[in-house]
Amino acid sequence: MSETDYLWNRAGNADPDLARLERLLSPYGHRATLKPLPARDPEPSYPRDRRIYHALQALTVAASVTLVASAWWFGWGVRSAGWRVRAIQGVPSIAGARVTGASTLPRGEALTTDAGSRAEIAVDDIGTVDVDPNSRVRLLRAGAGERRLALDRGRIHARIAALPRAFVVTTAAATAIDLGCAYTLEVNEDGWGQLQVDIGWVAFAQRGHESFIPHGAVCQMGPGFGPGTPHYADSPRALIEALTILDFSSTEDVRRTAALDVVLATARRRDALTLWHLLSRGTVSERARVYDRLAVLVPPPPGVTRENVVRGDSRALDSWWDALGLQSASWWRLWKAPWGG
Amino acid sequence: MGRVLNKVELTAQAAGAIPLAIARFRDGHAAEDGRLVRAARNGDESAFERLYERYAPVVHGLLLVRAPRPDVDDAVQDVFVMAWRRLGSLRDPAAFGGWIATIARNRAVDAQRSRANLVELPPDLETPATASDQLEARAALEAIRALPGAYRDTLVLRLVEGLSGPEIAERTGLTPASVRVNLHRGLKLLREKIEGRPLTPEGRRDTGNRNE
């Protein structure tokens, strides 16, 4: 029977009603990619001999006391179990439980806001993150060292006063590394999003693609593409739209030539930020065209040539970056490795 | 949030960005699961991502017919995060499919409990384009949710998640024969519900085939 075959393995002809059911219902199917995973807790192991076990327990307790005392003495932060959360508007939830006043977001759990709720997260003692409506964030790592949050969807506003790389936000498409700043990060269910920096700098990275975003600049991101090319919020509209094609298309896309024409024609001196990032993207011929235009806007310093830039020489690129007058490359290179991505 | 993101997404779609496709698997499915679980236990996140690709449609389907609609996507993520953190407790790595299905069903129960005192959020708007299609699609989904358990689960995996009969058998542990029966009888009952006819005597007694 043809319908049975089609129902089983799509062989043969489909009954029109069955085909219609599939068409109506398939949009409800699973689409989302896997969000960033938290660190796994180490597996416990118990020795067979209980006397050894108890002895190890005692030693562990003693070592823990010593370590905590040392941490206090040296001023290290003890690993915190979670971050304080305050409901600003409505009733957000943590792991399904309603938050009506002050609460704690434990490591590994999610804070969710609906259309009528907002929340404020205290990132230990280094800053705050405001969570807008219809958002979901998860605490991946907390305490001294790197603090890491995952933004699954929605929008957050981060205000961080700490050493660079002390606070990291991961999304499906890219990771935002705080370099001492205030910024807004938003992402939708499919991983498309945008980061806008209000104060300071943010580094945006994923799978070898890096973007350095200063205050007043914006960077978009897409799943499978990672972070796009940063541009200033006041860059020409035509440049921004053309940049979207360059950032989120394959190198064989026939529209790229015209898109790059627009970017190069409309770029101002201030858009050297954008052109510098384009030097590390696209095809060799595209990078050469970008070099020619950027060289007019910001003459390359001695030792920086068309050949070594197009080849991707990092020292040449860093040297030209320093000439842009934005921030020294040596400053953010110090904090670059290792980035979680 | 919306205008800029939509522009980015639409441009990228026009540029040919292709969403993740549902994979098709060869024989030796359980053995492959075991290999992936062992690799993930050693910290290989790409192995766990592969497990996600294999079982996310099953988890999503099981939750879709049990949990409140607005909670499903978050619940899928919660299930896999829980599985990731508890991989060490899975005694037989090859049994990952059944294990994660159990986690999913338990998570659905939690979602129902936590929603008991909350107002239902508006339905997910990523549904068929026209208003009449939306109504018809929602009615069909509600009809599937109201079916006896085995028919409900098998049909949601076939009609909503797009898995074939052999794939359903492979990832749920049901025999191919059971899946065939569940699909055929379940579809018959679904049509009766959608068309408004009384259930047949067979439908009133029948709860579906679970290999039991």
Coordinates of C-alpha atoms in Angstrom, one line a residue:
Chain A
M1 CA 0.0 0.0 0.0
S2 CA 1.6 3.2 -1.2
E3 CA 0.4 5.3 1.8
T4 CA 1.8 2.8 4.3
D5 CA 5.1 2.9 2.5
Y6 CA 5.2 6.6 2.4
L7 CA 4.2 6.8 6.1
W8 CA 7.0 4.3 6.9
N9 CA 9.9 5.6 4.9
R10 CA 8.5 8.2 2.4
A11 CA 8.6 5.7 -0.4
G12 CA 6.0 5.9 -3.1
N13 CA 3.3 8.6 -3.4
A14 CA 2.0 10.5 -0.4
D15 CA -1.6 10.8 0.3
P16 CA -2.5 14.5 -0.1
D17 CA -3.9 14.7 3.5
L18 CA -0.8 13.1 4.9
A19 CA 1.4 15.4 3.0
R20 CA -0.6 18.4 4.2
L21 CA -0.3 17.3 7.8
E22 CA 3.5 17.1 7.4
R23 CA 3.6 20.5 5.8
L24 CA 1.5 22.0 8.6
L25 CA 3.3 20.3 11.5
S26 CA 7.0 20.5 10.4
P27 CA 7.5 24.1 11.5
Y28 CA 6.9 22.8 15.1
G29 CA 9.9 20.5 14.8
H30 CA 13.3 20.9 16.4
R31 CA 15.6 23.6 15.0
A32 CA 17.9 24.9 17.7
T33 CA 21.6 24.2 17.9
L34 CA 23.2 23.1 21.1
K35 CA 24.0 26.0 23.5
P36 CA 27.5 26.2 25.1
L37 CA 28.0 23.5 27.7
P38 CA 29.0 24.1 31.3
A39 CA 32.1 22.6 32.8
R40 CA 31.5 19.0 33.9
D41 CA 31.9 18.2 37.5
P42 CA 34.7 15.6 38.1
E43 CA 33.4 12.1 38.7
P44 CA 33.7 10.9 42.3
S45 CA 35.8 7.9 43.0
Y46 CA 35.8 5.8 46.2
P47 CA 38.6 3.4 47.2
R48 CA 37.5 -0.1 48.2
D49 CA 39.2 0.1 51.6
R50 CA 37.0 2.3 53.8
R51 CA 40.0 3.1 56.1
I52 CA 41.8 4.6 53.2
Y53 CA 38.7 6.4 52.2
H54 CA 38.2 8.0 55.6
A55 CA 41.9 8.9 55.8
L56 CA 41.7 10.6 52.4
Q57 CA 38.6 12.4 53.6
A58 CA 40.5 13.8 56.6
L59 CA 43.4 14.8 54.5
T60 CA 41.1 16.5 52.0
V61 CA 39.4 18.5 54.7
A62 CA 42.8 19.6 56.1
A63 CA 44.0 20.6 52.7
S64 CA 40.8 22.5 52.0
V65 CA 41.2 24.5 55.3
T66 CA 44.8 25.3 54.4
L67 CA 43.8 26.4 50.9
V68 CA 41.0 28.6 52.1
A69 CA 43.3 30.2 54.7
S70 CA 45.9 30.8 52.0
A71 CA 43.2 32.3 49.7
W72 CA 42.2 34.7 52.5
W73 CA 45.8 35.6 53.2
F74 CA 46.7 36.2 49.6
G75 CA 43.4 37.9 48.9
W76 CA 42.2 35.3 46.3
G77 CA 38.5 34.9 45.7
V78 CA 37.0 31.7 46.9
R79 CA 35.0 29.9 44.2
S80 CA 31.4 31.2 44.5
A81 CA 28.4 28.9 44.2
G82 CA 26.4 31.5 42.3
W83 CA 25.6 35.1 41.6
R84 CA 23.0 37.3 43.3
V85 CA 19.9 38.1 41.3
R86 CA 17.3 40.8 41.8
A87 CA 14.0 41.0 40.1
I88 CA 13.7 44.5 38.6
Q89 CA 10.3 44.0 36.9
G90 CA 7.8 41.3 36.9
V91 CA 8.7 37.7 38.0
P92 CA 11.7 36.1 36.4
S93 CA 12.5 32.5 37.1
I94 CA 15.6 30.5 38.0
A95 CA 15.5 26.8 37.2
G96 CA 11.7 27.1 37.0
A97 CA 11.4 28.7 40.4
R98 CA 9.9 32.2 40.6
V99 CA 12.1 35.1 41.7
T100 CA 10.1 37.7 43.5
G101 CA 12.9 39.7 45.3
A102 CA 16.5 38.7 45.8
S103 CA 17.8 35.3 44.9
T104 CA 20.9 33.4 43.7
L105 CA 21.7 32.1 40.2
P106 CA 23.6 28.8 40.9
R107 CA 26.3 27.7 38.7
G108 CA 24.9 25.5 35.9
E109 CA 21.3 26.9 36.2
A110 CA 19.3 29.3 34.0
L111 CA 17.7 32.6 34.6
T112 CA 14.7 33.2 32.4
T113 CA 12.6 36.4 31.9
D114 CA 9.3 36.5 30.1
A115 CA 7.7 39.4 28.3
G116 CA 6.9 41.3 31.5
S117 CA 10.0 40.7 33.6
R118 CA 13.6 41.9 33.9
A119 CA 16.4 41.0 36.3
E120 CA 19.7 42.3 37.5
I121 CA 22.6 39.9 38.1
A122 CA 25.5 41.0 40.4
V123 CA 28.7 39.6 38.8
D124 CA 30.5 38.9 42.1
D125 CA 31.9 42.4 43.0
I126 CA 33.0 43.4 39.5
G127 CA 29.8 44.6 37.9
T128 CA 26.3 43.9 36.9
V129 CA 24.3 42.4 34.0
D130 CA 20.8 43.6 33.3
V131 CA 18.6 40.9 31.7
D132 CA 15.9 42.3 29.4
P133 CA 12.5 40.6 28.8
N134 CA 12.2 37.4 26.9
S135 CA 15.7 36.4 27.7
R136 CA 17.6 33.3 29.0
V137 CA 21.0 33.3 30.5
R138 CA 23.0 30.5 32.2
L139 CA 25.8 30.7 34.7
L140 CA 28.7 28.6 33.4
R141 CA 31.6 29.6 35.7
A142 CA 31.7 31.8 38.8
G143 CA 34.2 33.0 41.3
A144 CA 37.8 34.1 41.0
G145 CA 39.5 33.9 37.6
E146 CA 37.2 33.9 34.5
R147 CA 33.5 34.4 35.1
R148 CA 31.4 33.0 32.3
L149 CA 27.8 33.5 31.3
A150 CA 25.9 31.9 28.4
L151 CA 23.3 34.1 26.6
D152 CA 20.9 31.6 25.0
R153 CA 18.5 34.2 23.7
G154 CA 17.4 37.7 24.4
R155 CA 19.3 40.8 25.4
I156 CA 21.6 41.7 28.3
H157 CA 23.4 44.9 29.3
A158 CA 26.7 44.4 31.0
R159 CA 28.6 46.9 33.1
I160 CA 32.0 45.5 34.2
A161 CA 34.8 47.1 36.0
A162 CA 37.6 44.5 36.1
L163 CA 40.8 43.4 34.5
P164 CA 40.3 42.3 30.9
R165 CA 39.0 38.8 30.3
A166 CA 37.5 38.6 33.8
F167 CA 34.0 38.3 32.4
V168 CA 33.0 36.3 29.3
V169 CA 29.6 35.8 27.6
T170 CA 29.2 33.0 25.2
T171 CA 26.5 32.6 22.5
A172 CA 25.9 30.0 19.9
A173 CA 27.8 32.1 17.3
A174 CA 30.5 33.9 19.2
T175 CA 32.1 34.7 22.6
A176 CA 32.3 38.2 24.0
I177 CA 35.4 38.8 26.1
D178 CA 35.2 41.8 28.3
L179 CA 38.2 44.1 28.1
G180 CA 36.8 46.6 30.7
C181 CA 33.6 48.0 29.4
A182 CA 29.8 48.4 29.2
Y183 CA 27.9 46.8 26.3
T184 CA 24.6 45.4 25.1
L185 CA 24.5 41.9 23.6
E186 CA 21.4 40.4 22.0
V187 CA 20.8 37.1 20.3
N188 CA 17.8 35.3 18.9
E189 CA 16.8 31.6 19.1
D190 CA 18.8 30.7 16.0
G191 CA 22.0 32.4 17.2
W192 CA 21.8 35.6 15.1
G193 CA 22.8 38.6 17.2
Q194 CA 24.5 41.8 17.7
L195 CA 26.9 43.4 20.3
Q196 CA 27.1 47.1 20.8
V197 CA 29.7 48.7 23.1
D198 CA 28.9 51.7 25.1
I199 CA 32.1 52.1 27.1
G200 CA 35.5 50.6 26.7
W201 CA 36.3 47.5 24.5
V202 CA 35.0 44.1 23.9
A203 CA 36.7 41.3 22.0
F204 CA 34.4 39.0 20.1
A205 CA 35.8 35.6 19.0
Q206 CA 34.8 32.2 17.6
R207 CA 36.8 29.6 15.8
G208 CA 39.7 31.8 14.7
H209 CA 37.6 34.9 13.8
E210 CA 38.3 37.9 16.0
S211 CA 36.7 41.3 16.2
F212 CA 37.7 44.1 18.5
I213 CA 34.9 46.5 19.2
P214 CA 35.4 49.9 20.8
H215 CA 32.8 52.2 22.3
G216 CA 30.3 53.4 19.8
A217 CA 30.8 50.4 17.5
V218 CA 28.6 47.4 16.7
C219 CA 29.3 43.9 15.6
Q220 CA 26.9 41.3 14.3
M221 CA 27.2 37.6 14.5
G222 CA 25.7 34.5 12.9
P223 CA 25.7 30.8 13.5
G224 CA 28.3 29.1 11.4
F225 CA 29.9 32.4 10.6
G226 CA 31.0 33.7 14.0
P227 CA 31.5 37.4 14.7
G228 CA 31.1 39.8 11.8
T229 CA 33.1 42.9 11.0
P230 CA 32.8 45.7 13.5
H231 CA 31.5 49.1 12.3
Y232 CA 30.6 52.3 14.1
A233 CA 26.9 52.8 14.8
D234 CA 27.1 56.0 12.8
S235 CA 28.8 54.5 9.7
P236 CA 27.0 55.1 6.4
R237 CA 23.9 53.0 6.0
A238 CA 25.1 51.6 2.7
L239 CA 28.4 50.5 4.2
I240 CA 26.6 48.6 7.0
E241 CA 24.2 46.8 4.6
A242 CA 27.1 45.9 2.2
L243 CA 29.1 44.6 5.2
T244 CA 26.3 42.2 6.1
I245 CA 26.7 40.6 2.7
L246 CA 30.5 40.3 3.1
D247 CA 30.1 38.9 6.6
F248 CA 27.4 36.3 6.0
S249 CA 28.0 34.9 2.6
S250 CA 30.3 32.4 1.1
T251 CA 33.4 33.6 -0.8
E252 CA 31.8 32.4 -4.0
D253 CA 28.8 34.7 -3.6
V254 CA 28.5 36.8 -6.8
R255 CA 27.3 39.8 -4.8
R256 CA 30.5 40.2 -2.9
T257 CA 32.3 42.3 -5.5
A258 CA 29.6 44.9 -5.6
A259 CA 29.3 44.8 -1.8
L260 CA 33.0 45.5 -1.4
D261 CA 32.7 48.3 -3.9
V262 CA 30.1 50.0 -1.7
V263 CA 32.1 49.5 1.5
L264 CA 35.3 50.9 0.0
A265 CA 33.5 53.8 -1.6
T266 CA 31.6 54.9 1.5
A267 CA 34.2 54.3 4.2
R268 CA 35.3 57.4 6.0
R269 CA 38.6 57.9 8.0
R270 CA 36.7 56.8 11.1
D271 CA 35.7 53.5 9.3
A272 CA 39.3 52.5 9.3
L273 CA 38.3 50.2 12.2
T274 CA 36.1 48.3 9.7
L275 CA 38.6 48.2 6.9
W276 CA 41.4 47.0 9.2
H277 CA 39.2 44.0 10.3
L278 CA 38.5 43.2 6.6
L279 CA 42.2 42.8 6.0
S280 CA 41.9 39.4 7.8
R281 CA 38.8 38.2 6.0
G282 CA 37.6 37.3 2.5
T283 CA 39.7 36.4 -0.5
V284 CA 43.2 37.5 -1.3
S285 CA 42.0 39.8 -4.0
E286 CA 39.4 41.3 -1.6
R287 CA 42.1 41.9 1.0
A288 CA 44.3 43.6 -1.6
R289 CA 41.5 46.0 -2.5
V290 CA 40.9 46.8 1.2
Y291 CA 44.6 47.5 1.6
D292 CA 44.6 50.0 -1.2
R293 CA 41.7 51.9 0.2
L294 CA 42.8 51.8 3.9
A295 CA 46.3 53.0 2.8
V296 CA 44.6 56.2 1.5
L297 CA 42.7 56.8 4.7
V298 CA 45.5 55.8 7.2
P299 CA 48.9 55.5 5.6
P300 CA 50.6 52.3 6.7
P301 CA 53.6 52.7 9.0
P302 CA 57.1 51.7 7.8
G303 CA 57.5 47.9 7.3
V304 CA 53.8 47.4 6.5
T305 CA 53.5 46.4 2.8
R306 CA 50.7 45.3 0.6
E307 CA 52.3 41.9 0.3
N308 CA 52.8 41.2 4.0
V309 CA 49.3 42.5 4.9
V310 CA 47.6 40.4 2.3
R311 CA 49.6 37.5 3.4
G312 CA 48.2 37.9 6.9
D313 CA 51.4 38.9 8.7
S314 CA 50.3 39.5 12.3
R315 CA 53.1 42.0 13.1
A316 CA 52.2 44.1 10.1
L317 CA 48.6 44.1 11.0
D318 CA 49.3 45.0 14.6
S319 CA 51.6 47.8 13.6
W320 CA 48.9 49.2 11.3
W321 CA 46.3 48.9 14.0
D322 CA 48.5 51.0 16.3
A323 CA 48.6 53.6 13.6
L324 CA 44.8 53.8 13.6
G325 CA 45.1 55.5 17.0
L326 CA 42.4 53.4 18.7
Q327 CA 44.2 51.3 21.2
S328 CA 47.6 49.7 21.3
A329 CA 47.7 46.1 19.9
S330 CA 50.1 45.1 22.6
W331 CA 47.4 45.9 25.2
W332 CA 44.8 43.4 24.0
R333 CA 47.4 40.9 22.8
L334 CA 48.4 40.5 26.5
W335 CA 44.9 39.3 27.3
K336 CA 44.2 37.3 24.2
A337 CA 45.5 33.9 25.1
P338 CA 43.8 31.6 26.0
W339 CA 40.4 32.7 24.9
G340 CA 37.7 30.1 25.5
G341 CA 35.9 30.7 22.2
Chain B
M1 CA 15.3 43.4 19.5
G2 CA 14.1 42.6 16.0
R3 CA 14.7 45.0 13.2
V4 CA 18.5 44.6 12.9
L5 CA 18.5 40.9 13.8
N6 CA 15.8 40.2 11.2
K7 CA 17.8 42.1 8.6
V8 CA 20.9 40.1 9.4
E9 CA 19.1 36.8 9.3
L10 CA 17.2 37.6 6.1
T11 CA 20.4 38.7 4.4
A12 CA 22.2 35.6 5.4
Q13 CA 19.4 33.4 4.2
A14 CA 19.5 35.2 0.9
A15 CA 23.3 34.6 0.9
G16 CA 22.7 30.9 1.1
A17 CA 23.3 30.1 4.8
I18 CA 21.8 26.6 5.3
P19 CA 20.4 25.5 8.6
L20 CA 21.6 22.3 10.3
A21 CA 20.1 19.3 8.5
I22 CA 18.9 16.3 10.4
A23 CA 21.4 13.5 10.0
R24 CA 20.7 10.1 8.7
F25 CA 22.4 7.2 10.4
R26 CA 23.8 3.8 9.4
D27 CA 23.5 0.5 11.2
G28 CA 25.3 0.0 14.4
H29 CA 23.5 2.9 15.9
A30 CA 23.8 1.8 19.5
A31 CA 27.5 1.0 19.1
E32 CA 28.1 4.4 17.7
D33 CA 26.2 6.0 20.6
G34 CA 28.6 4.1 22.9
R35 CA 31.6 5.4 21.2
L36 CA 30.4 9.0 21.3
V37 CA 29.4 8.8 25.0
R38 CA 32.9 7.5 25.9
A39 CA 34.5 10.2 23.9
A40 CA 32.2 12.9 25.5
R41 CA 33.1 11.5 29.0
N42 CA 36.7 12.3 28.2
G43 CA 35.7 15.9 27.5
D44 CA 35.2 15.7 23.7
E45 CA 32.4 18.3 23.3
S46 CA 32.2 17.6 19.6
A47 CA 31.2 14.0 20.4
F48 CA 28.4 15.3 22.6
E49 CA 27.3 17.7 19.9
R50 CA 27.0 14.6 17.6
L51 CA 24.8 13.0 20.2
Y52 CA 22.7 16.1 20.3
E53 CA 22.3 16.0 16.5
R54 CA 21.1 12.4 16.8
Y55 CA 18.7 12.8 19.7
A56 CA 17.6 16.4 19.9
P57 CA 14.6 15.7 17.5
V58 CA 13.5 12.7 19.7
V59 CA 13.8 14.8 22.9
H60 CA 12.1 17.7 21.3
G61 CA 9.2 15.5 20.1
L62 CA 8.8 13.8 23.5
L63 CA 8.6 17.2 25.2
L64 CA 6.4 18.7 22.6
V65 CA 3.6 16.3 23.4
R66 CA 4.0 16.5 27.1
A67 CA 5.3 19.9 28.2
P68 CA 3.7 23.3 27.9
R69 CA 4.6 24.7 24.4
P70 CA 6.5 27.8 25.6
D71 CA 8.8 25.6 27.7
V72 CA 9.8 23.0 25.1
D73 CA 12.9 24.6 23.5
D74 CA 14.4 25.5 26.9
A75 CA 13.6 22.1 28.2
V76 CA 15.4 20.4 25.3
Q77 CA 18.5 22.4 26.3
D78 CA 18.1 21.5 30.0
V79 CA 17.8 17.8 29.1
F80 CA 21.1 17.8 27.2
V81 CA 22.9 19.9 29.8
M82 CA 21.7 17.5 32.5
A83 CA 22.9 14.5 30.3
W84 CA 26.3 16.2 29.8
R85 CA 26.8 16.7 33.5
R86 CA 25.7 13.2 34.4
L87 CA 27.3 11.2 31.6
G88 CA 29.4 9.4 34.2
S89 CA 26.3 7.9 35.7
L90 CA 25.3 6.1 32.5
R91 CA 26.4 2.5 33.1
D92 CA 25.9 1.3 29.5
P93 CA 27.1 4.0 27.1
A94 CA 25.2 2.2 24.2
A95 CA 22.0 2.8 26.1
F96 CA 22.2 6.6 25.7
G97 CA 19.0 6.8 23.6
G98 CA 16.7 5.3 26.2
W99 CA 18.5 7.1 29.0
I100 CA 18.1 10.6 27.5
A101 CA 14.4 9.8 26.7
T102 CA 13.8 9.1 30.4
I103 CA 15.5 12.4 31.3
A104 CA 13.2 14.1 28.8
R105 CA 10.0 12.6 30.2
N106 CA 11.0 13.6 33.7
R107 CA 11.8 17.1 32.6
A108 CA 8.4 17.3 31.0
V109 CA 6.8 16.4 34.4
D110 CA 8.9 19.2 36.0
A111 CA 7.7 21.7 33.4
Q112 CA 4.1 20.8 33.9
R113 CA 4.4 21.3 37.7
S114 CA 6.2 24.6 37.5
R115 CA 3.6 25.9 35.0
A116 CA 0.7 25.0 37.3
N117 CA 0.4 28.5 38.8
L118 CA 1.7 30.6 35.9
V119 CA -0.1 32.2 33.1
E120 CA 0.4 30.5 29.7
L121 CA 2.6 32.6 27.4
P122 CA 1.5 33.3 23.9
P123 CA 2.1 30.5 21.5
D124 CA 5.3 30.2 19.5
L125 CA 4.8 32.3 16.4
E126 CA 7.2 30.3 14.2
T127 CA 4.3 28.3 12.7
P128 CA 2.6 28.1 9.4
A129 CA 2.2 31.3 7.5
T130 CA -1.5 31.9 7.1
A131 CA -4.0 32.2 10.0
S132 CA -6.1 29.3 8.9
D133 CA -3.0 27.1 8.5
Q134 CA -1.9 28.1 12.0
L135 CA -5.3 27.1 13.4
E136 CA -5.2 23.8 11.6
A137 CA -1.7 23.1 12.6
R138 CA -2.4 23.8 16.3
A139 CA -5.5 21.6 16.2
A140 CA -3.5 18.8 14.6
L141 CA -0.8 19.1 17.3
E142 CA -3.3 19.1 20.1
A143 CA -5.0 16.1 18.5
I144 CA -1.6 14.3 18.5
R145 CA -1.0 15.2 22.1
A146 CA -4.4 13.7 23.0
L147 CA -3.6 10.3 21.5
P148 CA -2.6 7.2 23.5
G149 CA 1.0 7.3 24.5
A150 CA 2.8 5.1 22.0
Y151 CA 0.8 6.4 19.0
R152 CA 1.4 10.0 20.2
D153 CA 5.2 9.6 20.6
T154 CA 5.6 7.8 17.3
L155 CA 3.5 10.2 15.3
V156 CA 5.1 13.3 16.7
L157 CA 8.5 11.9 15.7
R158 CA 7.3 11.1 12.2
L159 CA 5.0 14.1 11.3
V160 CA 6.6 16.9 13.4
E161 CA 10.3 16.0 13.8
G162 CA 10.5 14.4 10.3
L163 CA 12.1 11.1 11.3
S164 CA 11.4 8.1 9.1
G165 CA 10.0 4.9 10.5
P166 CA 13.5 3.2 10.5
E167 CA 15.0 6.2 12.2
I168 CA 12.3 6.1 14.9
A169 CA 13.0 2.5 15.5
E170 CA 16.7 3.1 15.7
R171 CA 16.5 5.9 18.2
T172 CA 13.8 4.7 20.4
G173 CA 14.6 1.1 20.7
L174 CA 11.1 0.0 19.4
T175 CA 11.1 -2.8 16.8
P176 CA 10.4 -1.7 13.3
A177 CA 7.2 -3.7 13.4
S178 CA 6.0 -1.8 16.5
V179 CA 6.8 1.5 14.8
R180 CA 4.9 0.5 11.7
V181 CA 1.8 -0.5 13.7
N182 CA 2.0 2.7 15.8
L183 CA 2.3 4.9 12.8
H184 CA -0.6 3.2 10.9
R185 CA -3.0 3.0 13.8
G186 CA -2.0 6.3 15.2
L187 CA -2.6 8.1 11.9
K188 CA -6.0 6.5 11.7
L189 CA -7.0 7.7 15.1
L190 CA -5.5 11.1 14.4
R191 CA -7.7 11.5 11.3
E192 CA -10.8 10.5 13.3
K193 CA -10.0 13.1 15.9
I194 CA -9.3 15.8 13.4
E195 CA -12.4 15.0 11.3
G196 CA -14.5 14.9 14.5
R197 CA -15.7 11.3 14.1
P198 CA -16.2 9.2 17.3
L199 CA -13.3 7.0 18.1
T200 CA -13.7 3.4 16.8
P201 CA -14.1 0.7 19.4
E202 CA -10.5 -0.3 18.5
G203 CA -9.3 3.2 19.3
R204 CA -11.0 3.3 22.7
R205 CA -9.3 0.1 23.8
D206 CA -6.0 0.4 22.0
T207 CA -3.0 2.1 23.7
G208 CA -0.4 1.4 21.1
N209 CA 2.6 -0.9 20.8
R210 CA 5.6 -0.4 23.1
N211 CA 7.5 -3.7 22.5
E212 CA 6.2 -4.8 26.0

